Coordinates of C-alpha atoms in Angstrom, one line a residue:
X1 CA -32.0 28.2 -1.5
X2 CA -31.9 24.4 -1.5
X3 CA -28.5 22.9 -0.8
X4 CA -26.8 20.3 -3.0
X5 CA -28.0 17.3 -1.0
X6 CA -31.7 18.4 -1.2
X7 CA -31.3 19.1 -4.9
X8 CA -29.7 15.7 -5.4
X9 CA -32.5 14.0 -3.5
X10 CA -35.1 15.8 -5.7
X11 CA -33.3 14.7 -8.8
X12 CA -33.0 11.1 -7.6
X13 CA -36.7 11.0 -6.7
X14 CA -37.7 12.4 -10.0
X15 CA -35.7 9.7 -11.8
X16 CA -37.2 7.0 -9.5
X17 CA -33.9 6.1 -8.0
X18 CA -35.0 6.1 -4.3
X19 CA -35.4 2.5 -3.2
X20 CA -39.1 1.8 -2.9
X21 CA -39.0 0.0 0.5
X22 CA -40.2 2.3 3.3
X23 CA -39.0 -0.1 6.0
X24 CA -35.4 0.2 4.7
X25 CA -35.7 4.0 4.4
X26 CA -36.9 4.2 8.0
X27 CA -34.3 1.8 9.3
X28 CA -31.3 3.6 7.8
X29 CA -32.7 6.9 9.0
X30 CA -33.2 5.5 12.5
X31 CA -29.6 4.3 12.7
X32 CA -28.3 7.6 11.2
X33 CA -30.3 9.8 13.6
X34 CA -29.1 7.7 16.5
X35 CA -25.6 8.5 15.5
X36 CA -26.2 12.2 14.9
X37 CA -27.6 12.6 18.4
X38 CA -24.2 12.1 20.0
X39 CA -22.2 14.2 17.5
X40 CA -21.3 17.9 17.6
X41 CA -24.1 18.3 15.1
X42 CA -26.8 17.1 17.4
X43 CA -30.0 19.0 16.7
X44 CA -29.0 19.8 13.1
X45 CA -31.0 18.4 10.2
X46 CA -29.6 15.2 8.7
X47 CA -31.4 13.1 6.0
X48 CA -30.6 9.5 5.2
X49 CA -31.8 7.7 2.0
X50 CA -31.3 4.4 0.3
X51 CA -30.7 4.5 -3.4
X52 CA -32.1 1.8 -5.7
X53 CA -28.8 0.9 -7.2
X54 CA -26.7 -2.2 -7.1
X55 CA -23.4 -0.4 -6.9
X56 CA -21.4 -0.6 -3.7
X57 CA -21.2 3.0 -2.6
X58 CA -22.3 5.7 -0.1
X59 CA -22.0 9.5 -0.2
X60 CA -22.4 12.5 2.1
X61 CA -23.1 16.0 0.9
X62 CA -22.2 19.0 3.0
X63 CA -25.7 20.0 3.9
X64 CA -26.3 16.7 5.8
X65 CA -27.9 14.5 3.1
X66 CA -26.4 11.0 3.2
X67 CA -27.1 8.4 0.5
X68 CA -26.4 4.7 0.6
X69 CA -26.8 2.3 -2.4
X70 CA -28.8 -0.8 -1.6
X71 CA -26.0 -2.7 -3.3
X72 CA -23.7 -1.8 -0.4
X73 CA -26.3 -3.0 2.2
X74 CA -26.2 -6.5 0.7
X75 CA -22.6 -6.9 1.9
X76 CA -23.2 -5.9 5.5
X77 CA -23.6 -8.4 8.3
X78 CA -24.9 -6.4 11.3
X79 CA -26.5 -3.1 12.3
X80 CA -23.1 -2.2 13.8
X81 CA -21.6 -2.4 10.3
X82 CA -24.4 -0.3 8.9
X83 CA -23.7 2.2 11.6
X84 CA -20.1 2.1 10.6
X85 CA -20.9 3.2 7.1
X86 CA -23.2 6.0 8.2
X87 CA -20.8 7.1 11.0
X88 CA -18.1 7.5 8.4
X89 CA -20.3 9.5 6.1
X90 CA -21.4 11.7 9.1
X91 CA -17.7 12.2 9.9
X92 CA -17.2 13.8 6.4
X93 CA -19.9 16.3 7.2
X94 CA -18.8 17.0 10.7
X95 CA -15.2 17.3 9.5
X96 CA -16.3 19.7 6.8
X97 CA -14.2 17.7 4.3
X98 CA -16.1 19.0 1.2
X99 CA -15.2 22.6 2.1
X100 CA -11.6 21.7 3.1
X101 CA -11.1 20.1 -0.3
X102 CA -12.6 23.0 -2.1
X103 CA -15.3 20.7 -3.6
X104 CA -18.4 22.0 -1.8
X105 CA -19.5 24.3 -4.6
X106 CA -19.0 21.6 -7.2
X107 CA -21.7 19.4 -5.7
X108 CA -24.2 21.8 -7.2
X109 CA -24.0 20.0 -10.5
X110 CA -26.7 17.5 -9.6
X111 CA -26.5 15.5 -12.8
X112 CA -22.8 15.1 -12.5
X113 CA -23.1 13.9 -8.9
X114 CA -25.7 11.3 -10.0
X115 CA -23.5 10.1 -12.8
X116 CA -20.4 9.8 -10.7
X117 CA -22.2 8.3 -7.7
X118 CA -24.6 5.9 -9.4
X119 CA -22.4 4.7 -12.3
X120 CA -19.0 5.3 -10.8
X121 CA -17.9 6.9 -14.1
X122 CA -19.7 10.2 -14.3
X123 CA -21.5 8.9 -17.4
X124 CA -24.6 11.0 -16.9
X125 CA -22.6 14.2 -16.9
X126 CA -18.9 13.9 -16.8
X127 CA -17.8 16.7 -14.5
X128 CA -14.1 16.3 -15.1
X129 CA -13.4 18.1 -11.8
X130 CA -12.7 17.6 -8.2
X131 CA -16.2 16.4 -7.2
X132 CA -16.2 13.5 -9.6
X133 CA -12.9 12.3 -8.3
X134 CA -14.1 12.8 -4.7
X135 CA -17.2 10.6 -5.3
X136 CA -15.2 8.0 -7.1
X137 CA -12.2 7.6 -4.8
X138 CA -12.9 9.6 -1.6
X139 CA -11.5 12.7 -0.1
X140 CA -7.9 11.4 0.2
X141 CA -6.2 9.3 2.8
X142 CA -6.0 11.9 5.5
X143 CA -9.7 12.9 5.4
X144 CA -10.9 9.3 5.1
X145 CA -8.9 8.3 8.2
X146 CA -10.3 11.3 10.0
X147 CA -13.9 10.3 9.0
X148 CA -13.2 6.8 10.3
X149 CA -11.9 8.2 13.6
X150 CA -15.1 10.2 13.9
X151 CA -17.1 7.2 12.9
X152 CA -15.5 5.0 15.6
X153 CA -16.2 7.6 18.2
X154 CA -19.8 8.1 17.1
X155 CA -20.4 4.3 17.1
X156 CA -19.1 3.9 20.6
X157 CA -21.0 6.9 22.0
X158 CA -24.2 5.6 20.3
X159 CA -23.8 2.2 21.9
X160 CA -22.5 0.3 18.8
X161 CA -19.2 -1.7 18.7
X162 CA -16.6 0.6 17.2
X163 CA -14.8 -2.5 15.9
X164 CA -17.5 -2.5 13.2
X165 CA -15.5 0.3 11.5
X166 CA -12.7 -2.2 10.8
X167 CA -15.2 -5.1 10.1
X168 CA -16.9 -3.2 7.3
X169 CA -13.6 -2.4 5.7
X170 CA -12.7 -6.1 5.7
X171 CA -16.1 -6.9 4.0
X172 CA -15.8 -4.3 1.4
X173 CA -12.1 -4.8 0.7
X174 CA -12.9 -8.5 0.1
X175 CA -15.5 -7.3 -2.4
X176 CA -12.9 -5.1 -4.0
X177 CA -10.7 -8.2 -4.5
X178 CA -13.6 -10.2 -5.8
X179 CA -14.5 -7.5 -8.4
X180 CA -10.9 -7.2 -9.5
X181 CA -9.8 -10.9 -9.5
X182 CA -13.1 -12.7 -10.4
X183 CA -15.3 -10.2 -12.3
X184 CA -12.3 -8.3 -13.8
X185 CA -14.1 -5.1 -13.0
X186 CA -12.8 -1.9 -11.4
X187 CA -14.3 -1.0 -8.0
X188 CA -16.0 2.3 -7.5
X189 CA -16.0 2.7 -3.7
X190 CA -15.1 5.9 -2.2
X191 CA -13.9 6.7 1.2
X192 CA -13.1 4.1 3.9
X193 CA -13.5 1.4 1.2
X194 CA -10.6 2.5 -1.0
X195 CA -7.9 4.7 0.4
X196 CA -6.4 2.8 3.4
X197 CA -5.6 -0.8 4.2
X198 CA -7.4 -3.1 6.6
X199 CA -4.5 -3.0 9.1
X200 CA -4.0 0.7 9.2
X201 CA -2.4 1.3 12.6
X202 CA -3.9 4.8 13.0
X203 CA -7.4 3.4 12.4
X204 CA -6.9 0.5 14.9
X205 CA -5.6 2.9 17.5
X206 CA -8.6 5.2 17.0
X207 CA -11.1 2.3 17.3
X208 CA -9.3 1.0 20.5
X209 CA -9.5 4.5 22.0
X210 CA -13.2 4.8 21.1
X211 CA -14.0 1.7 23.1
X212 CA -13.4 3.7 26.3
X213 CA -16.2 6.1 25.4
X214 CA -18.9 3.4 25.2
X215 CA -21.9 4.0 27.5
X216 CA -22.4 1.8 30.6
X217 CA -25.8 0.9 29.4
X218 CA -25.8 -0.5 25.8
X219 CA -28.8 0.4 23.7
X220 CA -30.4 -2.5 21.8
X221 CA -30.3 -2.4 18.0
X222 CA -33.0 -0.3 16.3
X223 CA -34.3 -3.4 14.4
X224 CA -33.6 -7.0 13.8
X225 CA -30.9 -6.7 11.1
X226 CA -31.5 -10.2 9.6
X227 CA -35.2 -9.7 9.3
X228 CA -34.5 -6.5 7.4
X229 CA -32.0 -8.2 5.1
X230 CA -34.5 -10.9 4.2
X231 CA -36.1 -9.7 0.9
X232 CA -33.7 -6.9 0.1
X233 CA -33.5 -6.4 -3.7
X234 CA -30.2 -7.8 -5.0
X235 CA -28.2 -7.0 -8.1
X236 CA -29.4 -5.4 -11.3
X237 CA -30.7 -7.9 -13.8
X238 CA -31.7 -5.2 -16.2
X239 CA -28.5 -3.2 -16.1
X240 CA -27.6 -4.0 -19.7
X241 CA -31.1 -4.7 -20.9
X242 CA -33.7 -7.3 -20.1
X243 CA -36.8 -8.7 -21.9
X244 CA -39.6 -9.9 -19.8
X245 CA -43.0 -10.9 -21.2
X246 CA -42.4 -8.8 -24.3
X247 CA -41.3 -5.7 -22.5
X248 CA -37.8 -4.3 -22.8
X249 CA -36.3 -2.9 -19.6
X250 CA -33.0 -1.1 -19.2
X251 CA -32.3 0.1 -15.7
X252 CA -29.0 1.8 -16.6
X253 CA -30.7 3.9 -19.2
X254 CA -34.0 4.0 -17.2
X255 CA -36.0 3.0 -20.3
X256 CA -39.0 0.8 -20.9
X257 CA -40.6 -0.2 -24.2
X258 CA -43.6 -2.5 -24.7
X259 CA -43.5 -4.6 -27.8
X260 CA -46.7 -6.2 -29.1
X261 CA -48.2 -9.1 -27.2
X262 CA -47.3 -12.6 -28.6
X263 CA -44.3 -11.2 -30.3
X264 CA -40.8 -12.6 -29.9
X265 CA -38.4 -9.9 -28.6
X266 CA -34.7 -10.5 -28.6
X267 CA -31.6 -8.4 -27.7
X268 CA -28.8 -8.3 -30.2
X269 CA -25.5 -6.6 -29.8
X270 CA -26.6 -3.3 -31.2
X271 CA -30.4 -3.4 -31.2
X272 CA -33.6 -4.8 -29.8
X273 CA -35.7 -6.7 -32.3
X274 CA -39.4 -7.7 -32.2
X275 CA -41.2 -10.0 -34.6
X276 CA -44.5 -11.9 -34.5
X277 CA -44.1 -15.5 -33.2
X278 CA -46.1 -16.9 -36.1
X279 CA -46.2 -14.3 -38.9
X280 CA -48.4 -14.9 -41.9
X281 CA -46.7 -11.8 -43.4
X282 CA -43.2 -10.6 -42.3
X283 CA -43.3 -7.8 -39.7
X284 CA -40.5 -6.3 -37.7
X285 CA -39.8 -3.5 -35.3
X286 CA -36.3 -2.7 -34.1
X287 CA -34.9 -0.2 -31.6
X288 CA -31.3 1.0 -31.2
X289 CA -29.7 3.8 -29.1
X290 CA -27.3 6.5 -30.5
X291 CA -25.5 9.4 -28.9
X292 CA -27.8 12.4 -29.1
X293 CA -25.2 15.1 -29.9
X294 CA -26.2 18.7 -29.6
X295 CA -29.7 19.4 -28.5
X296 CA -29.7 22.4 -30.9
X297 CA -30.0 19.8 -33.7
X298 CA -33.6 18.8 -34.4
X299 CA -34.5 15.2 -34.5
X300 CA -35.5 15.5 -38.1
X301 CA -32.0 16.8 -38.9
X302 CA -30.5 14.1 -36.7
X303 CA -32.3 11.4 -38.7
X304 CA -31.4 13.0 -42.0
X305 CA -27.8 13.9 -41.3
X306 CA -26.5 11.4 -38.7
X307 CA -28.4 8.4 -40.2
X308 CA -27.9 9.7 -43.7
X309 CA -31.6 9.2 -44.6
X310 CA -32.7 11.1 -47.7
X311 CA -35.6 8.7 -48.4
X312 CA -38.1 10.1 -45.9
X313 CA -41.6 11.3 -46.6
X314 CA -44.5 12.6 -44.5
X315 CA -42.2 13.6 -41.6
X316 CA -43.7 15.1 -38.5
X317 CA -42.7 16.0 -35.0
X318 CA -44.3 14.4 -32.0
X319 CA -44.1 14.0 -28.3
X320 CA -44.2 10.7 -26.4
X321 CA -44.5 10.7 -22.6
X322 CA -42.8 14.2 -22.5
X323 CA -40.0 13.1 -24.8
X324 CA -39.3 15.0 -28.1
X325 CA -39.9 12.8 -31.1
X326 CA -39.9 12.7 -34.9
X327 CA -41.5 10.1 -37.2
X328 CA -41.6 9.6 -41.0
X329 CA -42.4 7.1 -43.7
X330 CA -39.5 5.6 -45.6
X331 CA -39.6 5.2 -49.4
X332 CA -39.9 1.5 -50.3
X333 CA -37.4 0.1 -52.9
X334 CA -38.1 -3.6 -52.4
X335 CA -40.9 -5.5 -54.1
X336 CA -41.2 -7.7 -51.0
X337 CA -42.0 -4.8 -48.6
X338 CA -45.3 -3.1 -48.3
X339 CA -44.2 -0.2 -46.0
X340 CA -41.3 1.1 -44.0
X341 CA -41.3 3.6 -41.2
X342 CA -38.8 5.3 -38.8
X343 CA -39.1 7.3 -35.6
X344 CA -36.6 8.9 -33.2
X345 CA -37.1 9.8 -29.5
X346 CA -34.7 11.9 -27.5
X347 CA -34.1 11.0 -23.8
X348 CA -31.2 12.4 -21.7
X349 CA -28.1 12.2 -23.9
X350 CA -29.4 9.6 -26.3
X351 CA -31.6 9.2 -29.3
X352 CA -33.6 6.0 -29.6
X353 CA -34.2 5.1 -33.2
X354 CA -37.1 2.8 -34.1
X355 CA -37.6 1.2 -37.5
X356 CA -40.4 -0.9 -38.7
X357 CA -41.4 -2.8 -41.8
X358 CA -44.4 -4.9 -43.1
X359 CA -44.1 -7.4 -45.8
X360 CA -46.0 -7.5 -49.1
X361 CA -49.6 -8.4 -48.6
X362 CA -49.7 -7.3 -45.0
X363 CA -52.3 -4.8 -43.6
X364 CA -50.7 -1.4 -43.5
X365 CA -53.4 -0.1 -41.1
X366 CA -52.9 -3.0 -38.7
X367 CA -49.2 -2.6 -38.8
X368 CA -49.4 1.2 -38.2
X369 CA -51.6 0.6 -35.2
X370 CA -49.0 -1.8 -33.7
X371 CA -46.2 0.5 -34.7
X372 CA -47.7 3.5 -32.9
X373 CA -48.6 1.5 -29.8
X374 CA -44.9 0.4 -29.6
X375 CA -43.5 3.9 -30.0
X376 CA -46.0 5.4 -27.6
X377 CA -45.1 2.8 -24.9
X378 CA -41.6 4.3 -24.7
X379 CA -41.2 5.8 -21.2
X380 CA -38.8 6.4 -18.4
X381 CA -38.6 3.5 -16.0
X382 CA -40.6 3.9 -12.8
X383 CA -40.6 2.2 -9.4
X384 CA -43.0 -0.5 -10.5
X385 CA -40.9 -1.2 -13.6
X386 CA -37.8 -1.6 -11.4
X387 CA -39.6 -4.2 -9.2
X388 CA -40.5 -6.2 -12.3
X389 CA -37.2 -5.9 -14.0
X390 CA -35.2 -6.9 -11.0
X391 CA -36.8 -9.9 -9.2
X392 CA -33.7 -11.1 -7.4
X393 CA -34.0 -10.9 -3.6
X394 CA -31.8 -11.9 -0.6
X395 CA -33.1 -14.7 1.5
X396 CA -31.7 -15.4 4.9
X397 CA -31.3 -19.1 6.0
X398 CA -29.6 -20.9 8.8
X399 CA -26.7 -22.9 7.6
X400 CA -26.9 -26.7 8.0
X401 CA -23.9 -28.9 8.9
X402 CA -23.3 -30.0 5.3
X403 CA -24.0 -26.7 3.5
X404 CA -21.3 -25.4 1.2
X405 CA -21.4 -22.4 -1.1
X406 CA -20.9 -24.8 -4.1
X407 CA -24.2 -26.6 -3.2
X408 CA -26.1 -23.5 -2.4
X409 CA -25.0 -21.9 -5.6
X410 CA -26.8 -24.6 -7.6
X411 CA -30.2 -23.2 -6.6
X412 CA -29.3 -19.6 -6.7
X413 CA -30.7 -17.2 -9.4
X414 CA -27.2 -15.6 -9.8
X415 CA -26.2 -16.4 -13.4
X416 CA -22.4 -15.9 -13.3
X417 CA -19.9 -16.7 -10.5
X418 CA -22.7 -17.8 -8.2
X419 CA -20.5 -19.7 -5.7
X420 CA -18.0 -16.8 -5.5
X421 CA -20.7 -14.2 -5.1
X422 CA -22.5 -16.1 -2.3
X423 CA -19.1 -16.4 -0.5
X424 CA -18.3 -12.7 -0.8
X425 CA -21.7 -11.4 0.3
X426 CA -21.4 -13.5 3.4
X427 CA -18.0 -12.3 4.3
X428 CA -16.2 -15.6 3.5
X429 CA -14.2 -14.6 0.4
X430 CA -12.1 -16.2 -1.0
X431 CA -12.2 -19.7 0.5
X432 CA -14.5 -19.7 3.5
X433 CA -17.6 -21.9 4.0
X434 CA -20.7 -21.4 6.1
X435 CA -20.7 -22.8 9.6
X436 CA -23.7 -24.8 10.9
X437 CA -26.1 -22.5 12.7
X438 CA -24.9 -19.3 11.1
X439 CA -27.3 -17.0 9.3
X440 CA -26.3 -16.6 5.7
X441 CA -27.6 -14.8 2.6
X442 CA -28.6 -16.6 -0.5
X443 CA -30.0 -15.1 -3.7
X444 CA -33.3 -16.2 -5.2

């Protein structure tokens, strides 16, 4: 029987949440396997994956599956720091922390694990139990320190600098302050990023002790870290919805809808609205999302009861890209309207309601063709969609003598708090500046 990590991997792959960059998948696996080789688990199967998510998080499951969000990678500054993150996660598995906290069986709820890990809130399926809390905030101070002690030892034995365990805490603690004080957002780290301070004496003592176990011959890095960082996807432009070339993308909901070409598509507070750019007759298609409620309720009943629609005719069930659907005509009461239609599609825990209308004198046949093309374009976001929806990438440059983050921010694609963001991803939060000759990250 597949373990929780394998089931989680299968679910993430099915939902297109594995980062589509083979070089990064190989790199993280190479560093991870190098560490496993010198642990008490040498010879056991471990699997390392990068998740296509901008959240700053990492997670280990008890069967040796370790997942790192690409959002966390963006804040690291060396292969040693990457090894520090992975060494900490391996430490949780070696230390059997899931079993010792009685949460091992709870990792079986794959959707809940995805919700807590990816969103930090358990929104996909709120477990309301120990595993959700574990993913959000770690195993508790004692086990997190134990994982760090393991990590420091593993780094030293594998030829990495164990000081990286402390360095990565500094980087991610700074991000925590940035998220709290600048973005006014809660942080969702778990583990070494949340439960103990940068200057924890036990951690410093453990790292100092680990330095004596370093091999006489230091192995070189697995790859050039800065070459790997150049081009890494950054952020999540479509997290709250994005319209690009008439297509609506929402990476949080994993939804894509194509509106007609040469239409103007805009996002309002509660819906997405598409209209022709130069209409001879008024046309409109809108989409909004509602909580699905019980799956025992048919979509026809949902539309009639939840939306209070008693004006439907010609109702029929349908299927769109494997999603259950319902469509109907709406009785027209206005003289200015030729036809109204409505459709509902169920995906995950949501119902997406489409409504369309054509003005008097418009071609009903032409409108229905456009309407059905729009409805039938509704699909789950795939890897290609993710690349289109999130075009921001890290670029590595060498700092010049007069470079400042204020000047670099002027040419950055980051829309909000650009200067502060560049500073924190380069480890210079809150007031630092680049030094001439340093390699630094910018976002384009």
